Short mmCIF file of N, CA and C in Angstrom, two decimals:
data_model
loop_
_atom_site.label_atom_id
_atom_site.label_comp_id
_atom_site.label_asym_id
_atom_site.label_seq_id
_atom_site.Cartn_x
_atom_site.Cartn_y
_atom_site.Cartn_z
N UNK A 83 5.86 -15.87 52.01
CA UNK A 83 4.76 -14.92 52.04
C UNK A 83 5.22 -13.54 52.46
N UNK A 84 6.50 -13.77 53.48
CA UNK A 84 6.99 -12.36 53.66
C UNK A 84 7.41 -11.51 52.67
N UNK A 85 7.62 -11.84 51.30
CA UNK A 85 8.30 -11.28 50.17
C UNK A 85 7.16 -10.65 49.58
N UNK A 86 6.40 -11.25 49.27
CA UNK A 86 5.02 -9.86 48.57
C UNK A 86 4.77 -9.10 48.93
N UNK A 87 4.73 -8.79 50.58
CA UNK A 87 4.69 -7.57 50.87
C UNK A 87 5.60 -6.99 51.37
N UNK A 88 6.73 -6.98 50.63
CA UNK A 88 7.90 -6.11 50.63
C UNK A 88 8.09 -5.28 49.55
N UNK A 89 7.38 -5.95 48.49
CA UNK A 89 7.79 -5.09 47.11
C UNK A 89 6.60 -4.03 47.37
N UNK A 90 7.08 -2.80 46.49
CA UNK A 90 6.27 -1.50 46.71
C UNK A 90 5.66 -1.59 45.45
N UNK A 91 4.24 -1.47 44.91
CA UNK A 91 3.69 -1.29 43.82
C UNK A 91 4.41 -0.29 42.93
N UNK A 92 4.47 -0.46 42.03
CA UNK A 92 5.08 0.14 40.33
C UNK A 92 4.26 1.46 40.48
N UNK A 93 2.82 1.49 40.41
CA UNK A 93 2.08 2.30 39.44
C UNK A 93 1.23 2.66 41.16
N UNK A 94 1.31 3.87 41.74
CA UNK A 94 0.11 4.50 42.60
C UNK A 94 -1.31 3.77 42.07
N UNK A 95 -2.11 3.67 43.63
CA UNK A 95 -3.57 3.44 42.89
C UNK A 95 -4.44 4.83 41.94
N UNK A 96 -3.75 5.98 42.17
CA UNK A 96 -4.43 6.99 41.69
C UNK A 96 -4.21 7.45 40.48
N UNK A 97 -3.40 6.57 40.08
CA UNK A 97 -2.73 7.12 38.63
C UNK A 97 -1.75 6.71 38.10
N UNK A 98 -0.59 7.48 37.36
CA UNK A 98 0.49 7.15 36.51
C UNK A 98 1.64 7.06 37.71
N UNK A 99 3.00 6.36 38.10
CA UNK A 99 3.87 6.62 38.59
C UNK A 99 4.88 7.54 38.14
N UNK A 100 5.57 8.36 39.02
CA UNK A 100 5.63 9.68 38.73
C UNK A 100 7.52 8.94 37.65
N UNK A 101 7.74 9.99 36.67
CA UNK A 101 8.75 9.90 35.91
C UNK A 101 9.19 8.24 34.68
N UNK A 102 8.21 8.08 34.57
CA UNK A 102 7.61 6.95 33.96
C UNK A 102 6.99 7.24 32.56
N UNK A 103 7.78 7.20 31.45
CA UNK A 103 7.28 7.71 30.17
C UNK A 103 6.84 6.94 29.52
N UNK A 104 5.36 7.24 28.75
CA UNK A 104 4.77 6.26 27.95
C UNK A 104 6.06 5.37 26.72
N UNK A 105 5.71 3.75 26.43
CA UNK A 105 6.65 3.39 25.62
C UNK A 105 6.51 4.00 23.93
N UNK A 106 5.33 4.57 23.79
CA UNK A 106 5.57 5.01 22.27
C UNK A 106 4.35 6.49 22.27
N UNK A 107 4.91 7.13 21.74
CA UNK A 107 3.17 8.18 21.55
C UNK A 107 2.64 8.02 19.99
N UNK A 108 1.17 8.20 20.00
CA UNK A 108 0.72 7.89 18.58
C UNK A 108 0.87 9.32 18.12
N UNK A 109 1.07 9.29 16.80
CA UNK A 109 1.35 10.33 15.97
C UNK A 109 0.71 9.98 14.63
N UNK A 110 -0.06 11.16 14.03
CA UNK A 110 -0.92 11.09 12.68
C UNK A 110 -0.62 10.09 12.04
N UNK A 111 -1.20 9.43 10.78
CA UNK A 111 -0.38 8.92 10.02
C UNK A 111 -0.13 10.05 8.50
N UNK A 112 1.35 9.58 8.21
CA UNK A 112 1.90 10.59 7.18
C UNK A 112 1.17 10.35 6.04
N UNK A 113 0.78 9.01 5.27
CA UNK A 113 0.06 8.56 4.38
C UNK A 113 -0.90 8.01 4.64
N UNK A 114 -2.07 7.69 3.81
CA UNK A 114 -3.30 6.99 4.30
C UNK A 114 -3.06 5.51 3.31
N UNK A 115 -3.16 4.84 4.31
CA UNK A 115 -3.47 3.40 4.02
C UNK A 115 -3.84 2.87 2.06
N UNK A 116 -3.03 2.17 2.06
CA UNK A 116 -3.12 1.76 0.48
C UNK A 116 -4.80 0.66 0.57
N UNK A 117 -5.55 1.03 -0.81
CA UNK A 117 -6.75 -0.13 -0.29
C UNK A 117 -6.37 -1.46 -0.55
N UNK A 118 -7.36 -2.37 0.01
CA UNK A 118 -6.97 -3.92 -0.15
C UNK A 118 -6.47 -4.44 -1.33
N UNK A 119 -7.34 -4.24 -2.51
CA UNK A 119 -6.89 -4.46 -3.95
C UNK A 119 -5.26 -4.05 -3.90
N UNK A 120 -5.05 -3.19 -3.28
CA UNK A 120 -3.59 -2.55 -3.73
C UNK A 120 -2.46 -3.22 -3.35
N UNK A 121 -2.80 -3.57 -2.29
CA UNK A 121 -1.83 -3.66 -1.37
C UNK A 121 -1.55 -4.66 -1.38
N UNK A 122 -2.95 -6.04 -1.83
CA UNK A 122 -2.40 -7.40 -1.89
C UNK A 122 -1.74 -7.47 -2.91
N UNK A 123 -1.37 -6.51 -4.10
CA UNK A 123 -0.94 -6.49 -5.13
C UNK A 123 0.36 -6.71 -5.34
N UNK A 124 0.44 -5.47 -4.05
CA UNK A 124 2.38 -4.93 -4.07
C UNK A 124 2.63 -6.11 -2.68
N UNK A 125 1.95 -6.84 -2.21
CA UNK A 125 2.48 -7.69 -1.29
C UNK A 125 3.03 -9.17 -2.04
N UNK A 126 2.42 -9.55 -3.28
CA UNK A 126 2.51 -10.06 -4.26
C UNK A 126 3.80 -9.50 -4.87
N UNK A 127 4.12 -8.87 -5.55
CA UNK A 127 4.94 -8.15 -6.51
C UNK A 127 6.03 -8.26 -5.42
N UNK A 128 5.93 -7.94 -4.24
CA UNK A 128 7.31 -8.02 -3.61
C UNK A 128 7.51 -9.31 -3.50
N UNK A 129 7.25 -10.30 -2.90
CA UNK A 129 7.37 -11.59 -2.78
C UNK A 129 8.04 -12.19 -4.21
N UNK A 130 7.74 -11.67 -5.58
CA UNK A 130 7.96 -12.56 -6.57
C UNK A 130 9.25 -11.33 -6.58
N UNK A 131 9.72 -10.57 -6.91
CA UNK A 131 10.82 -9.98 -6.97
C UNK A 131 11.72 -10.63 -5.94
N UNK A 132 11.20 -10.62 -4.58
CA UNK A 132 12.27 -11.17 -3.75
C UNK A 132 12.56 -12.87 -3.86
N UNK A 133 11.75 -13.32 -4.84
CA UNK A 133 12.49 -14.91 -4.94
C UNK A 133 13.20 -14.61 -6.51
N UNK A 134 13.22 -13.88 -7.14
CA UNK A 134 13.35 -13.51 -8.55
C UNK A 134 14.86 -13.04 -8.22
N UNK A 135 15.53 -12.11 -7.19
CA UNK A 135 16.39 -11.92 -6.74
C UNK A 135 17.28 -13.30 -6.10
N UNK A 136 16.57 -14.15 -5.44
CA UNK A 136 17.15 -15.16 -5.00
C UNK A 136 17.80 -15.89 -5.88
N UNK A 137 16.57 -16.33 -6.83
CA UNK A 137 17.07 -17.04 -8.29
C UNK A 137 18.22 -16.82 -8.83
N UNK A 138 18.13 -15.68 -8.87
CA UNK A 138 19.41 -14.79 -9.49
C UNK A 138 20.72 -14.82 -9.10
N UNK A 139 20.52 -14.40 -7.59
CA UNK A 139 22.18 -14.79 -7.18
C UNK A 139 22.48 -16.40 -7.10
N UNK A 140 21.50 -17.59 -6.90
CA UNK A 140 21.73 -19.00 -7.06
C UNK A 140 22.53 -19.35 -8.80
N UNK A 141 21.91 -18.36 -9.32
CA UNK A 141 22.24 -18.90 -11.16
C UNK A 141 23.71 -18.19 -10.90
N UNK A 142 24.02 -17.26 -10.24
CA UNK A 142 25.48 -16.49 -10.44
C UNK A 142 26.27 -17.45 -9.85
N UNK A 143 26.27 -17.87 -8.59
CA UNK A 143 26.95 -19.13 -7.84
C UNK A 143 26.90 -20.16 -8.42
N UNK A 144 26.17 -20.53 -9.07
CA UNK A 144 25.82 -21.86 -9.62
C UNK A 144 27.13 -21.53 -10.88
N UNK A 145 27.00 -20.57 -11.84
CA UNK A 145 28.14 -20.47 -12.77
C UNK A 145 29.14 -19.83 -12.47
N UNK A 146 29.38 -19.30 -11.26
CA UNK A 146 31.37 -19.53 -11.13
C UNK A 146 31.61 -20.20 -10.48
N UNK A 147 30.58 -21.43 -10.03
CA UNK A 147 31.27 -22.76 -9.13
C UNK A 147 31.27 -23.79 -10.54
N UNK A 148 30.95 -23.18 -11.79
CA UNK A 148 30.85 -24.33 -12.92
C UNK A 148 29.70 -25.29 -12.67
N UNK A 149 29.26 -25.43 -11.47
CA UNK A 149 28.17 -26.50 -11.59
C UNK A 149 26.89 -26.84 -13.08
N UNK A 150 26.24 -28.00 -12.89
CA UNK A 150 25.50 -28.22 -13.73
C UNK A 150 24.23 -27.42 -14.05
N UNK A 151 24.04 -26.74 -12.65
CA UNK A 151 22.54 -26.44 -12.48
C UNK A 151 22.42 -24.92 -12.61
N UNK A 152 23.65 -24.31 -12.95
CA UNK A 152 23.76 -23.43 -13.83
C UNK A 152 22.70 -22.88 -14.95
N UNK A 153 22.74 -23.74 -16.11
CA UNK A 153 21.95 -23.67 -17.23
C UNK A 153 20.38 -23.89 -16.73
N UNK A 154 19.83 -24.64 -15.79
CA UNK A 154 18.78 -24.89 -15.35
C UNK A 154 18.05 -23.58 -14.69
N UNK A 155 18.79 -22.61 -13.54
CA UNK A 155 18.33 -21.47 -12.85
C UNK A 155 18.77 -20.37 -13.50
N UNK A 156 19.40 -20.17 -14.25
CA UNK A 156 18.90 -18.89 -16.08
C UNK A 156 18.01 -19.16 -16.26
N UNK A 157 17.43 -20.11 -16.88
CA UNK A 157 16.29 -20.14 -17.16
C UNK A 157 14.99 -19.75 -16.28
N UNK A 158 14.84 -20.49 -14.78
CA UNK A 158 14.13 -20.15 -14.08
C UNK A 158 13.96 -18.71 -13.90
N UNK A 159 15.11 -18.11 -13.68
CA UNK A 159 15.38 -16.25 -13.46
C UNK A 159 15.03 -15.76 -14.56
N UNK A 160 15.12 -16.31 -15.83
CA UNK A 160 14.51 -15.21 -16.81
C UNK A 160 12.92 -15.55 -16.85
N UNK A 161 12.22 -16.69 -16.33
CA UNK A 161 10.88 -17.29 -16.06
C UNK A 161 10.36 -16.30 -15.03
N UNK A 162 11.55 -16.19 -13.91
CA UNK A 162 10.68 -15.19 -13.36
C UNK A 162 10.98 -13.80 -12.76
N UNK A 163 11.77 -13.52 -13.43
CA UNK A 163 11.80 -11.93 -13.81
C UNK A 163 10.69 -11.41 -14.91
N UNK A 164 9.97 -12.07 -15.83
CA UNK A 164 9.03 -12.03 -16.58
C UNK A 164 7.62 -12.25 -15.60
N UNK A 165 7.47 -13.06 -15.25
CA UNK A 165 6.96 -12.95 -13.76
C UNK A 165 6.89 -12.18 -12.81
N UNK A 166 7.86 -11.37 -12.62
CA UNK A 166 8.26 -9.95 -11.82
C UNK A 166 7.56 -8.51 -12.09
N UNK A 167 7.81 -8.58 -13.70
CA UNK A 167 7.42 -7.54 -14.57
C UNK A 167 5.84 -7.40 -14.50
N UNK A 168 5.67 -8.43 -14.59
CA UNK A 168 3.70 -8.86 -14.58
C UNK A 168 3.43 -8.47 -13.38
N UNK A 169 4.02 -8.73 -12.48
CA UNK A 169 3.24 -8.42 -10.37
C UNK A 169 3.87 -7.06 -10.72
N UNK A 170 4.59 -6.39 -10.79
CA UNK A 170 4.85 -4.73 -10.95
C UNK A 170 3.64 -3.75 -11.52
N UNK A 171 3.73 -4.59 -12.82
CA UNK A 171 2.80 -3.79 -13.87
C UNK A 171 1.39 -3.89 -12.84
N UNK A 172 1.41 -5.20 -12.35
CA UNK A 172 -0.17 -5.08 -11.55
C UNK A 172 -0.61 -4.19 -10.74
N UNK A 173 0.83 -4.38 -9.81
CA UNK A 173 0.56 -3.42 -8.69
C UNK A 173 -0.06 -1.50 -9.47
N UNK A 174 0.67 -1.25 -10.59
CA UNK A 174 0.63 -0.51 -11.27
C UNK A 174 -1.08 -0.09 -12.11
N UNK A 175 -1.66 -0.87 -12.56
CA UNK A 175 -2.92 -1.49 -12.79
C UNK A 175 -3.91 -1.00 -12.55
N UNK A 176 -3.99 -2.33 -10.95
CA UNK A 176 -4.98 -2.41 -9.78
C UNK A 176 -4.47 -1.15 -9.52
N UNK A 177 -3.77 -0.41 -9.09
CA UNK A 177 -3.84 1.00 -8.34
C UNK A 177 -4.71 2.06 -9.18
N UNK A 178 -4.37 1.52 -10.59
CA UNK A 178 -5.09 2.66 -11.41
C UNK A 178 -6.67 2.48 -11.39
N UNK A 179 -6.94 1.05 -11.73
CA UNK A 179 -8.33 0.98 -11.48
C UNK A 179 -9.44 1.03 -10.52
N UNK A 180 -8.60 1.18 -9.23
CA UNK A 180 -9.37 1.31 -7.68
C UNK A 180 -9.50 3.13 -8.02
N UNK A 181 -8.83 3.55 -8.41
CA UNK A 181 -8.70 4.55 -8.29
C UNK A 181 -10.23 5.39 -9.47
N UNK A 182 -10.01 4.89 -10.60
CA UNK A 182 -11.04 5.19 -11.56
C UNK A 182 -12.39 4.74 -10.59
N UNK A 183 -12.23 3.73 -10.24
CA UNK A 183 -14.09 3.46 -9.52
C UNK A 183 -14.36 3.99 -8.63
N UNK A 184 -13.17 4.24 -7.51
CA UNK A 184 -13.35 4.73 -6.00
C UNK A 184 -13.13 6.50 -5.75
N UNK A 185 -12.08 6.79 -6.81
CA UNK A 185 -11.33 8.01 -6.40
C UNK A 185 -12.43 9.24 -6.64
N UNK A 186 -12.75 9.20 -7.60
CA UNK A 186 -14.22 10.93 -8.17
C UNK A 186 -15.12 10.74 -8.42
N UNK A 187 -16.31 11.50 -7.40
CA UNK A 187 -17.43 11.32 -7.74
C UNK A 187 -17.81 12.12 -8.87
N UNK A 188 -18.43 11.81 -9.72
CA UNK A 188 -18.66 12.08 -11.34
C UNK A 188 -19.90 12.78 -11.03
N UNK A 189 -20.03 13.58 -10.01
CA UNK A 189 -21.43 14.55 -9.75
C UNK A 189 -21.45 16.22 -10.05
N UNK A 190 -21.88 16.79 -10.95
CA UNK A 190 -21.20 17.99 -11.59
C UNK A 190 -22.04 19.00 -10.17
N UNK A 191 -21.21 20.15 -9.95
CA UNK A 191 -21.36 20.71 -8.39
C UNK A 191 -22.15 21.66 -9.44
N UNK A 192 -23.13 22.68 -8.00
CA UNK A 192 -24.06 23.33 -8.47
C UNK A 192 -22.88 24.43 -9.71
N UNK A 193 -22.11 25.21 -8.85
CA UNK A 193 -21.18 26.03 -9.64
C UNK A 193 -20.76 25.54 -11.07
N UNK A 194 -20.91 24.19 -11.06
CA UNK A 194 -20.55 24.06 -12.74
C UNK A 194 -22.01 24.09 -13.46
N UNK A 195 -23.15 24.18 -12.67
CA UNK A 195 -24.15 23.64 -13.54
C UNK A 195 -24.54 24.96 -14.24
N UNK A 196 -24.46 26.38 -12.75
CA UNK A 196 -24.16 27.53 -13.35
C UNK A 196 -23.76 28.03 -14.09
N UNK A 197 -22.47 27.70 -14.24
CA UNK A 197 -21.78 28.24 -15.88
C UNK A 197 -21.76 27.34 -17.22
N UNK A 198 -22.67 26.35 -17.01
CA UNK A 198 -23.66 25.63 -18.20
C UNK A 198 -24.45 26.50 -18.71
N UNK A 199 -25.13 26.82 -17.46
CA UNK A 199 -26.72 27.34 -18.08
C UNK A 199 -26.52 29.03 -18.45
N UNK A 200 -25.30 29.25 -17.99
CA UNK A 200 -24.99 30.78 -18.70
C UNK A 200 -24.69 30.87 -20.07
N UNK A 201 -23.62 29.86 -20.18
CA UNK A 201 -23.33 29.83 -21.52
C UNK A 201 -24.57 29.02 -23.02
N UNK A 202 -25.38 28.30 -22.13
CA UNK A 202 -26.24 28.05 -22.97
C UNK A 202 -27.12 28.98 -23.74
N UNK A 203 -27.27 29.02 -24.99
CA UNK A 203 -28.31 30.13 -25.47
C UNK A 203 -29.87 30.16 -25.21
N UNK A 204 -30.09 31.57 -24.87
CA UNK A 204 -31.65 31.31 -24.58
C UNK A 204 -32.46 31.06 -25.98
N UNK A 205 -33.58 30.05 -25.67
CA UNK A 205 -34.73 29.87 -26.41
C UNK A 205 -35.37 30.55 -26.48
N UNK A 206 -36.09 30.84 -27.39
CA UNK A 206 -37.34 32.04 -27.75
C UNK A 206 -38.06 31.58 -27.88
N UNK A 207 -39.21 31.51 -26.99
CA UNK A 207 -40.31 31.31 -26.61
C UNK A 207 -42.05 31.99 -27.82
N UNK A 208 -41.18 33.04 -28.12
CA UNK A 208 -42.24 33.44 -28.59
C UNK A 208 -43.19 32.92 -30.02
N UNK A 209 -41.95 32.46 -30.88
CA UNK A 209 -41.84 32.06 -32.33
C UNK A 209 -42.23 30.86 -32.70
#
């Protein structure tokens, strides 16, 4: 029991302890957040590239050790590098189409409605 109160508290009750620097400071973010559609996209697309890569170096080992299973993982790697191409193009896609629904509001501002109605010809009322 004599040992707990020997140690001196870390942190004053009044505040920060003096020369004690926060472990990280927040700072803006540089980009804004990809949306959900997107992102599960390219979280996808990476995953199949990174086993598409795996494949790949297994089929290279596989044929300069001569093994059998050689001819078997070519095939798989060209299965899914075609596979690869498809989660790319998606990510590619889905980004475009979040973007068409979410990105511009299609509301014409007063200033354009202005130089509508200038250039429109007046009606004659009288005739």
């Amino acid at each position: 029991m004599g040992k707990d109160r020997d140690i001196p508290p870390r942190v004053p009750s009044g505040g920060r302890a003096e020369g004690i620097r926060p472990l990280w400071t927040e700072e803006p973010a540089r980009r804004y957040r990809l949306p959900d559609p997107v992102r599960d996209a390219a979280v996808r697309a990476v995953i199949i590239v990174a086993v598409t890569l795996v494949q790949a170096m297994v089929a290279v080992l596989c044929t300069l050790a001569g093994s059998w299973l050689a001819f078997p993982m070519v095939l798989c790697t060209v299965g899914s590098t075609v596979a690869a191409t498809w989660g790319v193009l998606d990510v590619w896609v889905t980004r475009q189409v979040w973007r068409q629904r979410h990105g511009v509001v299609s509301a014409p501002s007063s200033s354009a409605r202005q130089v509508r109605q200038s250039r429109r010809p007046r009606r004659l009322s009288g005739i």
